[in-house]
XYZ file of C-alpha atoms in Angstrom:
433
model
C -146.116 -81.293 199.906
C -142.711 -82.161 198.413
C -139.722 -82.010 200.775
C -136.655 -79.967 199.803
C -133.498 -81.816 198.862
C -130.970 -81.288 201.729
C -127.969 -83.123 200.251
C -124.630 -81.234 200.363
C -121.950 -80.893 197.786
C -118.471 -82.170 198.660
C -117.200 -78.699 199.363
C -120.153 -77.652 201.530
C -122.894 -75.140 200.739
C -120.757 -72.030 201.132
C -117.472 -73.240 199.637
C -118.768 -75.220 196.657
C -117.646 -73.965 193.262
C -120.189 -73.048 190.706
C -120.661 -75.859 188.239
C -122.611 -75.906 185.048
C -125.274 -78.541 185.823
C -125.622 -79.463 182.180
C -121.929 -80.412 181.814
C -120.172 -81.157 185.133
C -122.689 -81.437 187.876
C -121.211 -81.716 191.336
C -121.744 -85.198 192.756
C -123.871 -85.434 195.869
C -123.534 -87.802 198.798
C -126.766 -89.077 200.268
C -125.433 -89.945 203.727
C -122.848 -87.471 205.039
C -121.341 -84.190 203.941
C -117.724 -84.208 202.815
C -115.405 -81.640 204.385
C -113.408 -79.475 202.007
C -109.968 -80.777 201.184
C -107.140 -78.315 201.633
C -104.214 -78.745 199.300
C -101.118 -77.252 200.923
C -98.552 -75.697 198.620
C -94.996 -76.948 199.009
C -93.000 -74.896 201.467
C -90.490 -72.656 199.758
C -86.859 -73.495 200.264
C -85.319 -71.417 203.028
C -83.237 -68.555 201.765
C -79.742 -68.513 203.210
C -79.235 -65.576 205.542
C -75.706 -64.866 204.447
C -75.310 -63.092 201.129
C -72.381 -65.345 200.270
C -74.422 -68.482 200.869
C -76.993 -67.050 198.471
C -74.310 -66.939 195.795
C -73.562 -70.629 196.218
C -77.295 -71.354 196.010
C -77.548 -69.898 192.490
C -78.018 -72.843 190.082
C -74.751 -73.753 188.413
C -72.691 -71.249 190.410
C -70.675 -73.771 192.406
C -69.178 -75.340 189.308
C -67.779 -72.167 187.807
C -66.682 -70.881 191.238
C -64.554 -73.988 191.777
C -63.122 -73.884 188.258
C -62.331 -70.198 188.566
C -60.577 -70.677 191.905
C -58.335 -73.358 190.391
C -57.588 -71.185 187.359
C -56.843 -68.020 189.345
C -54.399 -69.470 191.859
C -51.636 -69.776 189.193
C -51.943 -66.038 188.496
C -50.127 -65.521 191.781
C -47.679 -68.340 191.063
C -46.295 -67.668 187.590
C -44.356 -64.491 188.384
C -42.606 -65.802 191.495
C -41.974 -69.178 189.845
C -40.369 -67.548 186.805
C -38.146 -65.328 188.937
C -36.909 -68.254 191.052
C -36.478 -70.511 188.009
C -34.538 -67.983 185.926
C -32.445 -66.686 188.830
C -31.425 -70.231 189.761
C -30.313 -71.040 186.209
C -28.714 -67.733 185.195
C -27.776 -66.275 188.604
C -29.333 -62.939 187.650
C -32.354 -61.364 189.297
C -32.174 -58.525 186.790
C -32.722 -60.965 183.922
C -35.494 -62.718 185.851
C -37.273 -59.434 186.534
C -36.892 -58.273 182.947
C -38.326 -61.481 181.500
C -41.245 -61.409 183.954
C -41.947 -57.754 183.145
C -41.904 -58.570 179.420
C -44.563 -61.228 179.878
C -46.676 -58.839 181.966
C -46.376 -56.032 179.418
C -47.277 -58.350 176.540
C -50.284 -59.614 178.484
C -51.455 -56.070 179.163
C -51.404 -55.363 175.417
C -53.214 -58.512 174.306
C -55.731 -58.889 177.163
C -58.306 -56.412 175.768
C -58.231 -58.176 172.383
C -58.722 -61.574 174.013
C -61.618 -60.153 176.034
C -63.180 -58.672 172.880
C -63.104 -62.120 171.265
C -64.689 -63.595 174.399
C -67.533 -61.071 174.198
C -68.038 -61.735 170.494
C -67.804 -65.533 170.370
C -68.382 -66.748 173.917
C -66.240 -67.688 176.917
C -65.767 -71.404 176.281
C -65.013 -70.968 172.586
C -62.163 -68.484 173.193
C -60.883 -69.103 176.726
C -59.932 -72.756 176.245
C -57.662 -72.359 173.169
C -56.224 -69.097 174.528
C -55.341 -70.836 177.792
C -53.816 -73.815 176.000
C -51.617 -71.466 173.965
C -50.527 -69.574 177.099
C -49.726 -72.814 178.926
C -47.649 -73.887 175.942
C -45.739 -70.606 176.246
C -44.979 -71.258 179.929
C -43.720 -74.756 179.107
C -41.519 -73.462 176.272
C -40.065 -70.868 178.651
C -39.376 -73.651 181.159
C -37.529 -75.674 178.524
C -35.490 -72.653 177.446
C -34.459 -71.977 181.030
C -33.664 -75.646 181.653
C -31.424 -75.732 178.577
C -29.974 -72.280 179.393
C -30.964 -70.767 176.086
C -29.762 -67.239 175.200
C -31.414 -64.367 177.039
C -33.227 -63.151 173.907
C -35.008 -66.521 173.687
C -36.372 -66.045 177.211
C -37.824 -62.650 176.326
C -39.357 -64.046 173.128
C -40.959 -67.047 174.819
C -42.252 -64.920 177.708
C -44.317 -63.021 175.147
C -45.985 -66.301 174.133
C -47.772 -66.423 177.511
C -49.661 -63.217 176.707
C -52.860 -64.971 175.582
C -53.993 -65.820 179.117
C -57.698 -64.887 179.394
C -58.939 -62.718 182.233
C -60.614 -65.426 184.317
C -61.673 -62.949 186.992
C -63.408 -60.789 184.409
C -65.218 -63.789 182.923
C -66.418 -64.810 186.378
C -67.706 -61.299 187.100
C -69.473 -61.325 183.728
C -71.259 -64.532 184.732
C -72.431 -62.969 187.985
C -73.652 -59.900 186.101
C -75.658 -62.218 183.823
C -77.055 -64.431 186.604
C -77.864 -61.600 189.037
C -79.053 -58.969 186.591
C -81.621 -56.720 188.225
C -80.460 -57.543 191.764
C -77.919 -54.840 192.548
C -77.389 -55.901 196.175
C -76.611 -59.495 195.199
C -74.279 -58.293 192.439
C -72.444 -56.120 194.952
C -71.960 -59.174 197.166
C -70.723 -61.197 194.180
C -68.204 -58.480 193.255
C -66.945 -58.435 196.843
C -66.585 -62.219 196.761
C -64.603 -62.013 193.511
C -62.286 -59.368 194.937
C -61.722 -61.431 198.082
C -60.924 -64.381 195.823
C -58.360 -62.271 193.972
C -56.696 -61.288 197.225
C -56.696 -64.883 198.481
C -55.122 -66.228 195.279
C -52.453 -63.532 195.154
C -51.748 -64.144 198.829
C -51.442 -67.938 198.565
C -49.992 -68.168 195.037
C -46.497 -66.819 195.807
C -46.291 -68.924 198.971
C -47.223 -72.119 197.100
C -44.827 -71.294 194.250
C -41.900 -70.588 196.568
C -42.592 -73.783 198.516
C -42.676 -75.928 195.367
C -39.564 -74.371 193.862
C -37.549 -74.667 197.066
C -38.589 -78.159 198.158
C -38.771 -79.907 194.761
C -36.870 -78.216 191.912
C -36.832 -74.666 190.467
C -39.187 -75.522 187.584
C -41.823 -77.135 189.838
C -43.792 -73.918 190.407
C -44.204 -73.294 186.683
C -45.198 -76.908 185.994
C -47.833 -77.040 188.726
C -49.126 -73.574 187.835
C -49.552 -74.527 184.171
C -51.426 -77.717 185.088
C -53.730 -75.884 187.492
C -54.390 -73.086 185.010
C -55.437 -75.397 182.192
C -57.505 -77.624 184.494
C -59.306 -74.706 186.068
C -60.225 -73.088 182.755
C -61.495 -76.429 181.402
C -63.718 -76.880 184.483
C -64.882 -73.262 184.268
C -65.676 -73.431 180.550
C -67.581 -76.703 180.986
C -70.277 -74.887 183.002
C -72.230 -73.847 179.925
C -75.511 -73.235 181.777
C -74.120 -70.132 183.488
C -72.188 -68.749 180.519
C -73.519 -65.353 179.385
C -75.105 -65.486 175.951
C -73.283 -63.789 173.115
C -74.930 -60.416 172.581
C -75.325 -58.933 169.134
C -72.414 -56.657 168.358
C -73.247 -52.981 168.343
C -71.525 -50.124 166.581
C -70.447 -48.586 169.902
C -66.789 -49.331 169.284
C -64.361 -49.692 172.160
C -65.597 -49.225 175.747
C -62.944 -46.496 175.960
C -65.413 -44.285 174.110
C -68.026 -44.629 176.839
C -68.252 -41.343 178.788
C -66.472 -41.679 182.113
C -64.491 -44.816 181.226
C -61.169 -43.125 180.395
C -61.045 -41.127 183.665
C -61.945 -44.263 185.594
C -59.092 -46.170 183.943
C -56.736 -43.349 184.943
C -57.832 -43.882 188.539
C -57.165 -47.621 188.156
C -53.704 -46.809 186.778
C -52.824 -44.756 189.871
C -54.321 -47.430 192.131
C -52.163 -50.086 190.484
C -49.102 -47.951 191.254
C -50.037 -48.238 194.934
C -49.938 -52.039 194.772
C -46.765 -52.330 192.699
C -44.730 -49.872 194.729
C -45.876 -51.262 198.082
C -44.701 -54.750 197.134
C -41.224 -53.641 196.066
C -40.526 -51.234 198.917
C -41.728 -53.760 201.491
C -39.443 -56.471 200.137
C -36.542 -54.000 200.072
C -37.242 -52.819 203.619
C -37.581 -56.297 205.165
C -34.822 -57.846 203.007
C -35.205 -61.416 204.205
C -37.257 -64.593 204.037
C -40.048 -63.085 206.135
C -40.762 -60.451 203.464
C -43.362 -62.705 201.831
C -45.420 -63.387 204.981
C -45.215 -59.725 206.030
C -46.413 -58.595 202.604
C -49.180 -61.208 202.669
C -50.716 -59.389 205.640
C -51.769 -56.586 203.305
C -53.669 -59.092 201.158
C -55.140 -60.666 204.294
C -56.466 -57.297 205.468
C -57.885 -56.611 202.029
C -59.556 -60.036 201.860
C -61.217 -59.589 205.271
C -62.377 -56.060 204.460
C -63.732 -57.197 201.091
C -65.842 -59.916 202.687
C -67.237 -57.476 205.244
C -67.912 -54.874 202.565
C -69.822 -57.452 200.542
C -72.247 -57.962 203.432
C -72.938 -54.245 203.730
C -76.355 -53.141 202.571
C -75.068 -49.806 201.332
C -72.181 -49.061 199.024
C -70.088 -45.929 199.218
C -68.683 -43.677 196.570
C -65.399 -44.492 194.922
C -64.056 -41.149 196.115
C -64.756 -42.148 199.716
C -62.945 -45.460 199.263
C -59.944 -43.714 197.723
C -59.880 -41.174 200.548
C -59.755 -44.040 203.051
C -56.954 -45.658 201.035
C -54.962 -42.412 200.952
C -55.180 -42.172 204.736
C -54.456 -45.832 205.475
C -51.485 -45.989 203.083
C -49.659 -43.638 205.443
C -49.727 -46.317 208.148
C -46.851 -48.399 206.682
C -44.832 -45.188 206.291
C -45.323 -44.293 209.948
C -44.669 -47.884 211.041
C -41.495 -48.183 208.963
C -40.144 -44.973 210.466
C -40.051 -46.733 213.842
C -37.814 -49.482 212.446
C -40.001 -52.192 213.980
C -40.914 -55.166 211.799
C -43.984 -55.914 213.923
C -45.172 -52.341 213.531
C -44.734 -52.580 209.759
C -46.710 -55.837 209.671
C -49.559 -54.195 211.577
C -49.410 -51.143 209.309
C -49.665 -53.292 206.187
C -52.604 -55.208 207.641
C -54.466 -51.949 208.306
C -53.480 -50.436 204.953
C -54.847 -53.435 203.074
C -58.327 -52.900 204.490
C -58.996 -50.107 202.004
C -57.914 -52.106 198.951
C -60.820 -54.491 198.407
C -63.630 -51.934 198.975
C -61.925 -49.633 196.477
C -61.616 -52.385 193.890
C -65.182 -53.649 194.437
C -66.599 -50.151 194.006
C -64.421 -49.459 190.972
C -65.349 -52.719 189.253
C -69.008 -51.994 189.977
C -68.625 -48.695 188.135
C -67.018 -50.499 185.195
C -69.996 -52.861 185.035
C -72.414 -49.934 185.038
C -70.556 -47.978 182.371
C -69.821 -50.844 179.976
C -72.500 -52.155 177.558
C -73.524 -55.747 178.243
C -72.106 -56.959 174.932
C -68.658 -55.594 175.881
C -68.521 -56.444 179.590
C -65.475 -58.728 179.430
C -63.575 -56.164 177.388
C -64.466 -53.334 179.763
C -63.340 -55.205 182.868
C -60.183 -56.388 181.126
C -59.348 -52.779 180.282
C -59.611 -52.023 184.001
C -57.271 -54.924 184.788
C -54.884 -53.730 182.070
C -54.803 -50.270 183.647
C -54.062 -51.884 186.995
C -51.215 -53.912 185.498
C -49.767 -50.798 183.896
C -49.906 -49.040 187.243
C -48.316 -52.023 188.986
C -45.431 -52.012 186.506
C -44.888 -48.255 186.894
C -45.197 -48.474 190.669
C -42.710 -51.351 190.825
C -40.142 -49.388 188.834
C -40.664 -46.231 190.901
C -40.607 -48.140 194.171
C -37.412 -49.929 193.175
C -35.718 -46.636 192.330
C -36.845 -45.129 195.635
C -35.584 -48.152 197.566
C -32.144 -47.914 195.927
C -31.789 -44.153 196.389
C -33.549 -43.792 199.738
C -31.934 -41.293 202.111
C -33.479 -43.268 204.969
C -35.034 -46.742 205.315
C -38.698 -45.751 205.254
C -38.355 -43.344 202.306
C -39.700 -45.896 199.810
C -43.095 -46.001 201.522
C -43.709 -42.449 200.358
C -44.322 -43.827 196.851
C -47.512 -45.871 197.579
C -48.825 -43.082 199.823
C -48.286 -40.550 197.028
C -49.884 -42.843 194.429
C -52.971 -43.269 196.631
C -53.270 -39.497 196.991
C -52.910 -39.126 193.196
C -55.740 -41.608 192.647
C -57.962 -39.610 194.994
C -57.153 -36.337 193.213
C -57.883 -37.892 189.803
C -61.201 -39.257 191.016
C -62.257 -35.928 192.522
C -61.136 -33.946 189.486
C -62.894 -36.139 186.935
C -65.984 -36.804 189.088
C -66.136 -40.520 188.411
C -66.869 -41.429 192.023
C -70.514 -42.387 191.672
C -72.147 -45.183 193.605
C -71.423 -48.694 192.359
């Protein structure tokens, strides 16, 4: 009687795969069975717990973050540097303020066109020559001031700096491209960008004033121009994270998108809060400590922005503006006491509503704007902010000069914050970002 064949396949009787005996018969071992071999998959890389660490873990993100930080710091340096440089040469703060305002107004007019070119042809192709041209304008202005050229030449050369690209908008566009589909991560990235803005505008004036006072009046402009060009070159070199150029649609300007115009009106009123607060604070303190005291508002905004970025839920823009309208009364109450320490604390608290408002507002801009026009849409928001800052500065300056009492000027930012809230509620643009 023939005996059955008891040899085992390498994987055992129960785990052996089915082979086609005519093609790939499983080899048998006549002496001992072979245990199945388990192939372990590589362990996935641990995901950072912090949302901000997740941003740095995105491939290619570190390069453009570093470049953007270098390029954005001069945005807080150029204005202060120009004022100190021109005032030292011409002994006129009125001329210095007028020239600086001319450059800001020209930039507000050209920024949307620069952003439209960026959307159409790509960031690296447009940002680098636009930055080089703007840097050349800053250097020409420096030479005119050094040689004490006529005042009209200063106004003309200040307009040459108007081609500066919106580096913050380009960075937000990269995050929108890299994190598309992940709304929570994009919210964290927007909060990080807003905190970066606050940090640069907090440190920029301090660095500029230090350079101009310790070296020579033109030092702030020189260093700012070098940092600006270097940062944009580093940023543009990160081609792997650059958003692809989308085919141009017939949608026209993002201003035609429903809800965009009312949102820009809210940004205009919000900018008036920032511009007026800066002027009335400087007028109230009237001394060398005005800069550090004013920087506390940016510090509060930076801290609140970072905390808001870690939140799992976002709030409506109307809620953020309501908080801003309430907190902007704190400097007014503090200034009425006449205490500088109380004012510093009031500014710190008031700043805590700034970054959440801006993060939520920029999130709405990203949702409303078509992908092929994202840089232009965000630059329009920045342009509205700049317009509000200019109007708020003028109004705050008038209030400071004609104030019946010392704290009267702080009514202007409180009123502007209330106006922004009313506009948002009336136009119903306060959706979730």
